[in-house]
Amino acid sequence: MTRLSSGILTLILLAACACGQLRICGSCGREDLAGGTACAVCKGPLPPLEPGQPDSAPALSDASGTGSVADALSKQVFDLVKRDVEAARQEEDRRPEVALARYENARALLTLARAEHLPPGTARVVLDGLQRCRTALAVAGQACSACGGSGRQQVARVQLAGGDGEAAAETKLTTGAACATCGGAGTIRGRRGVEATRLLILQGRREAGLQQQAAGRVAAGRAWIPPSWPQERTPEQLALIRRTLAAECSACAGLGLEPCRRCLGSGTLPCKNKACRQGWVEQTVGNTLTPKTALTRRVKCPDCQGTTRVACPACRGGGGTACSGCNGTGTSEPCRSCGGEGTVPCRSCRTRATTEQTEPCETCQGTRRMLCNRCHGEGYQSR
């Protein structure tokens, strides 16, 4: 045998061993490289594959050598995320607060799957849904302050003072003309209050939780997972899901804002112009030597522009200031025991180290990490 043929045979043997498909024909003694049931040279029968040996390499590989396990987990995660996204899209138009909670749960589940094991654009679909729901919750219809929500123009009528010293009284009359501020709709499109938004988000989480319970899922912090995951998944995986949603400040529901104390969250204050009457002021036309006979006209108030209200200087018209619980960050403080990881070294493994144990630890499942007893795997301090 020449050196060339010997080298080729060595390469063939190494390749066959690497692929795990080394089978030798009992008739001619040649190696099978085709992967069939009969020898490609003498057509003789080949020995069967050993049980558990794959016919071909897995389609998705993993750097740790557990690509098939990661692929199965990613597929299960994708199925769960798909259900959450479908349920969220059905609620977006009617109840965006419920859709927001379903999208948040999908975002937490995606932390267990690798991007290369998911269809392209999966994370983008969830993020776009979150953005749409947050935008819808920030805007709401408010009653027009000029007409009081009636949609009709209001005219102030001043009753003359009585002869017995009774002071003049001002009353408002509703006319048939449409309100100039809201165009007769009675409502104007404005920013939803901070407190109203926070309560709406909490209500959405409660309603979404009822839907998840009806679907058979169990709670893992704020996330909802299959009932088999608490026993199947490792403490690190459970902590990864829990701390994704626990990072938001519980005082402000992740908004980073609290209602302004000066305007009580409305973002506006009554117009302070003394000449303003329902958003209008009287302006003298021309210059004359007899002011009593001068003509006047009604124009919009230069301070409130006809809305009867001005922006609050404390919150700059936003209706909210920085949350005192999180200083406006919208996130909670990390747990001091685990440093925000949600897991700590397993205590059971420390005691098992002194004795010989062959079975894996039930607490950490052999990972030597357990859930933090202080934050229960959420990684953040609860307020």
PDB file of C-alpha atoms in Angstrom, residues 343-350 367-372:
ATOM      1  CA  THR A 343     -29.603  32.604  41.322  1.00  0.00           C
ATOM      2  CA  VAL A 344     -27.016  31.832  43.995  1.00  0.00           C
ATOM      3  CA  PRO A 345     -24.670  28.865  44.573  1.00  0.00           C
ATOM      4  CA  CYS A 346     -26.626  25.777  45.562  1.00  0.00           C
ATOM      5  CA  ARG A 347     -26.513  25.140  49.291  1.00  0.00           C
ATOM      6  CA  SER A 348     -27.482  21.499  48.935  1.00  0.00           C
ATOM      7  CA  CYS A 349     -24.416  20.809  46.805  1.00  0.00           C
ATOM      8  CA  ARG A 350     -22.189  22.198  49.543  1.00  0.00           C
ATOM      9  CA  THR A 367     -26.150  23.045  37.666  1.00  0.00           C
ATOM     10  CA  ARG A 368     -24.872  24.044  41.140  1.00  0.00           C
ATOM     11  CA  ARG A 369     -27.115  27.156  41.025  1.00  0.00           C
ATOM     12  CA  MET A 370     -30.400  27.634  42.891  1.00  0.00           C
ATOM     13  CA  LEU A 371     -33.023  30.383  43.001  1.00  0.00           C
ATOM     14  CA  CYS A 372     -32.253  33.235  45.353  1.00  0.00           C
TER      15      CYS A 372
END
